[in-house]
Amino acid sequence: MDILKELQPIFQDVFDDETLVITDETTAADIEDWDSLAQIRLVVAIEKQFGIKFAFGELQNTSNVGEMIKLIQKKRG
């Protein structure tokens, strides 16, 4: 399955916005409620969905959803 499609409902749930649509270019600046707490909730939800674990701060180095997807693909092997 396309990772972006799998991430879509995670983002909608974490940010409590069923109308939220993410793209590879989406950044934290694009989502008003994307703060440090939301980041933690997002990381936990992504790890659970994909059965992976991120090292501390690993997602901090991603600048957009597209880079996040590349990291998920790398983790999944």
GROMACS .gro file of N, CA and C in nm:
model
  231
    1MET      N    1   0.084  -0.119   0.000
    1MET     CA    2   0.000   0.000   0.000
    1MET      C    3   0.088   0.125   0.000
    2ASP      N    4   0.040   0.228  -0.062
    2ASP     CA    5   0.110   0.355  -0.068
    2ASP      C    6   0.123   0.414   0.073
    3ILE      N    7   0.244   0.446   0.114
    3ILE     CA    8   0.268   0.496   0.249
    3ILE      C    9   0.193   0.627   0.273
    4LEU      N   10   0.189   0.714   0.174
    4LEU     CA   11   0.117   0.841   0.190
    4LEU      C   12  -0.030   0.815   0.223
    5LYS      N   13  -0.090   0.717   0.156
    5LYS     CA   14  -0.230   0.683   0.184
    5LYS      C   15  -0.247   0.625   0.324
    6GLU      N   16  -0.148   0.553   0.372
    6GLU     CA   17  -0.153   0.500   0.508
    6GLU      C   18  -0.133   0.611   0.612
    7LEU      N   19  -0.054   0.711   0.578
    7LEU     CA   20  -0.029   0.822   0.670
    7LEU      C   21  -0.149   0.917   0.681
    8GLN      N   22  -0.227   0.928   0.574
    8GLN     CA   23  -0.338   1.023   0.571
    8GLN      C   24  -0.430   1.011   0.693
    9PRO      N   25  -0.485   0.892   0.723
    9PRO     CA   26  -0.574   0.883   0.840
    9PRO      C   27  -0.501   0.904   0.972
   10ILE      N   28  -0.372   0.874   0.977
   10ILE     CA   29  -0.294   0.899   1.100
   10ILE      C   30  -0.288   1.049   1.125
   11PHE      N   31  -0.255   1.125   1.023
   11PHE     CA   32  -0.248   1.270   1.038
   11PHE      C   33  -0.386   1.327   1.074
   12GLN      N   34  -0.490   1.276   1.010
   12GLN     CA   35  -0.625   1.325   1.039
   12GLN      C   36  -0.663   1.298   1.185
   13ASP      N   37  -0.623   1.182   1.236
   13ASP     CA   38  -0.654   1.146   1.374
   13ASP      C   39  -0.571   1.230   1.472
   14VAL      N   40  -0.441   1.238   1.450
   14VAL     CA   41  -0.353   1.311   1.542
   14VAL      C   42  -0.392   1.459   1.549
   15PHE      N   43  -0.427   1.516   1.434
   15PHE     CA   44  -0.460   1.659   1.431
   15PHE      C   45  -0.610   1.684   1.438
   16ASP      N   46  -0.686   1.578   1.460
   16ASP     CA   47  -0.831   1.586   1.479
   16ASP      C   48  -0.897   1.672   1.370
   17ASP      N   49  -0.865   1.637   1.245
   17ASP     CA   50  -0.917   1.712   1.130
   17ASP      C   51  -0.940   1.615   1.014
   18GLU      N   52  -1.064   1.573   0.997
   18GLU     CA   53  -1.096   1.477   0.892
   18GLU      C   54  -1.081   1.534   0.751
   19THR      N   55  -1.071   1.666   0.740
   19THR     CA   56  -1.056   1.729   0.609
   19THR      C   57  -0.909   1.751   0.571
   20LEU      N   58  -0.819   1.722   0.663
   20LEU     CA   59  -0.676   1.742   0.639
   20LEU      C   60  -0.627   1.649   0.528
   21VAL      N   61  -0.561   1.707   0.430
   21VAL     CA   62  -0.502   1.630   0.320
   21VAL      C   63  -0.353   1.661   0.317
   22ILE      N   64  -0.272   1.555   0.326
   22ILE     CA   65  -0.127   1.573   0.324
   22ILE      C   66  -0.072   1.534   0.189
   23THR      N   67   0.042   1.593   0.155
   23THR     CA   68   0.116   1.560   0.034
   23THR      C   69   0.262   1.539   0.073
   24ASP      N   70   0.344   1.499  -0.022
   24ASP     CA   71   0.488   1.484   0.004
   24ASP      C   72   0.549   1.616   0.050
   25GLU      N   73   0.492   1.727   0.008
   25GLU     CA   74   0.548   1.858   0.039
   25GLU      C   75   0.496   1.918   0.170
   26THR      N   76   0.400   1.852   0.236
   26THR     CA   77   0.343   1.905   0.361
   26THR      C   78   0.451   1.915   0.468
   27THR      N   79   0.455   2.030   0.537
   27THR     CA   80   0.550   2.053   0.646
   27THR      C   81   0.473   2.086   0.773
   28ALA      N   82   0.545   2.089   0.884
   28ALA     CA   83   0.483   2.125   1.012
   28ALA      C   84   0.422   2.265   1.005
   29ALA      N   85   0.484   2.353   0.929
   29ALA     CA   86   0.433   2.490   0.916
   29ALA      C   87   0.298   2.495   0.846
   30ASP      N   88   0.266   2.391   0.770
   30ASP     CA   89   0.139   2.386   0.697
   30ASP      C   90   0.021   2.346   0.785
   31ILE      N   91   0.049   2.287   0.901
   31ILE     CA   92  -0.056   2.236   0.989
   31ILE      C   93  -0.050   2.314   1.120
   32GLU      N   94  -0.155   2.393   1.144
   32GLU     CA   95  -0.157   2.486   1.256
   32GLU      C   96  -0.127   2.421   1.391
   33ASP      N   97  -0.181   2.303   1.416
   33ASP     CA   98  -0.168   2.239   1.547
   33ASP      C   99  -0.046   2.148   1.561
   34TRP      N  100   0.045   2.153   1.465
   34TRP     CA  101   0.163   2.066   1.469
   34TRP      C  102   0.266   2.126   1.564
   35ASP      N  103   0.259   2.082   1.690
   35ASP     CA  104   0.353   2.127   1.792
   35ASP      C  105   0.430   2.007   1.844
   36SER      N  106   0.506   2.025   1.950
   36SER     CA  107   0.589   1.916   2.001
   36SER      C  108   0.506   1.799   2.052
   37LEU      N  109   0.394   1.827   2.115
   37LEU     CA  110   0.308   1.719   2.164
   37LEU      C  111   0.247   1.642   2.047
   38ALA      N  112   0.201   1.714   1.947
   38ALA     CA  113   0.146   1.648   1.828
   38ALA      C  114   0.253   1.565   1.759
   39GLN      N  115   0.377   1.614   1.759
   39GLN     CA  116   0.487   1.540   1.698
   39GLN      C  117   0.507   1.406   1.767
   40ILE      N  118   0.501   1.405   1.899
   40ILE     CA  119   0.515   1.281   1.975
   40ILE      C  120   0.401   1.184   1.942
   41ARG      N  121   0.280   1.235   1.942
   41ARG     CA  122   0.164   1.151   1.909
   41ARG      C  123   0.174   1.097   1.768
   42LEU      N  124   0.224   1.178   1.676
   42LEU     CA  125   0.241   1.136   1.537
   42LEU      C  126   0.345   1.025   1.526
   43VAL      N  127   0.457   1.042   1.593
   43VAL     CA  128   0.564   0.941   1.591
   43VAL      C  129   0.512   0.808   1.645
   44VAL      N  130   0.443   0.812   1.758
   44VAL     CA  131   0.391   0.689   1.819
   44VAL      C  132   0.292   0.620   1.725
   45ALA      N  133   0.204   0.697   1.664
   45ALA     CA  134   0.104   0.640   1.573
   45ALA      C  135   0.169   0.580   1.449
   46ILE      N  136   0.271   0.647   1.396
   46ILE     CA  137   0.341   0.595   1.278
   46ILE      C  138   0.416   0.467   1.313
   47GLU      N  139   0.484   0.467   1.427
   47GLU     CA  140   0.556   0.346   1.469
   47GLU      C  141   0.460   0.228   1.484
   48LYS      N  142   0.346   0.253   1.542
   48LYS     CA  143   0.247   0.146   1.562
   48LYS      C  144   0.193   0.096   1.428
   49GLN      N  145   0.159   0.188   1.339
   49GLN     CA  146   0.101   0.151   1.209
   49GLN      C  147   0.198   0.068   1.125
   50PHE      N  148   0.325   0.108   1.126
   50PHE     CA  149   0.422   0.045   1.036
   50PHE      C  150   0.511  -0.059   1.105
   51GLY      N  151   0.494  -0.075   1.236
   51GLY     CA  152   0.573  -0.175   1.308
   51GLY      C  153   0.721  -0.143   1.308
   52ILE      N  154   0.753  -0.015   1.323
   52ILE     CA  155   0.893   0.030   1.322
   52ILE      C  156   0.919   0.113   1.447
   53LYS      N  157   1.047   0.142   1.472
   53LYS     CA  158   1.086   0.229   1.583
   53LYS      C  159   1.184   0.333   1.529
   54PHE      N  160   1.161   0.457   1.566
   54PHE     CA  161   1.252   0.564   1.528
   54PHE      C  162   1.347   0.591   1.643
   55ALA      N  163   1.471   0.622   1.610
   55ALA     CA  164   1.567   0.666   1.711
   55ALA      C  165   1.524   0.804   1.758
   56PHE      N  166   1.562   0.840   1.880
   56PHE     CA  167   1.525   0.970   1.935
   56PHE      C  168   1.566   1.081   1.839
   57GLY      N  169   1.471   1.164   1.803
   57GLY     CA  170   1.499   1.279   1.717
   57GLY      C  171   1.514   1.248   1.570
   58GLU      N  172   1.499   1.124   1.531
   58GLU     CA  173   1.520   1.086   1.391
   58GLU      C  174   1.424   1.159   1.297
   59LEU      N  175   1.300   1.171   1.337
   59LEU     CA  176   1.203   1.242   1.252
   59LEU      C  177   1.223   1.393   1.256
   60GLN      N  178   1.294   1.442   1.356
   60GLN     CA  179   1.320   1.586   1.365
   60GLN      C  180   1.401   1.634   1.243
   61ASN      N  181   1.477   1.543   1.183
   61ASN     CA  182   1.562   1.579   1.070
   61ASN      C  183   1.488   1.577   0.937
   62THR      N  184   1.359   1.542   0.939
   62THR     CA  185   1.283   1.544   0.816
   62THR      C  186   1.214   1.679   0.802
   63SER      N  187   1.215   1.734   0.681
   63SER     CA  188   1.158   1.867   0.662
   63SER      C  189   1.017   1.864   0.606
   64ASN      N  190   0.976   1.747   0.554
   64ASN     CA  191   0.840   1.737   0.502
   64ASN      C  192   0.794   1.591   0.504
   65VAL      N  193   0.669   1.570   0.467
   65VAL     CA  194   0.611   1.435   0.470
   65VAL      C  195   0.685   1.342   0.374
   66GLY      N  196   0.729   1.394   0.261
   66GLY     CA  197   0.802   1.311   0.164
   66GLY      C  198   0.928   1.252   0.224
   67GLU      N  199   1.002   1.332   0.301
   67GLU     CA  200   1.123   1.281   0.368
   67GLU      C  201   1.086   1.182   0.478
   68MET      N  202   0.973   1.205   0.541
   68MET     CA  203   0.924   1.111   0.643
   68MET      C  204   0.894   0.976   0.578
   69ILE      N  205   0.834   0.979   0.461
   69ILE     CA  206   0.801   0.856   0.388
   69ILE      C  207   0.929   0.781   0.352
   70LYS      N  208   1.031   0.852   0.307
   70LYS     CA  209   1.159   0.788   0.273
   70LYS      C  210   1.219   0.720   0.396
   71LEU      N  211   1.209   0.785   0.510
   71LEU     CA  212   1.260   0.728   0.635
   71LEU      C  213   1.182   0.602   0.673
   72ILE      N  214   1.052   0.606   0.658
   72ILE     CA  215   0.967   0.489   0.686
   72ILE      C  216   1.006   0.374   0.593
   73GLN      N  217   1.024   0.404   0.465
   73GLN     CA  218   1.064   0.300   0.368
   73GLN      C  219   1.198   0.239   0.407
   74LYS      N  220   1.292   0.322   0.450
   74LYS     CA  221   1.424   0.274   0.492
   74LYS      C  222   1.411   0.182   0.614
   75LYS      N  223   1.327   0.222   0.708
   75LYS     CA  224   1.308   0.143   0.831
   75LYS      C  225   1.242   0.008   0.800
   76ARG      N  226   1.153   0.008   0.704
   76ARG     CA  227   1.082  -0.116   0.670
   76ARG      C  228   1.169  -0.211   0.588
   77GLY      N  229   1.278  -0.159   0.533
   77GLY     CA  230   1.370  -0.243   0.457
   77GLY      C  231   1.322  -0.263   0.321
   0.00000   0.00000   0.00000
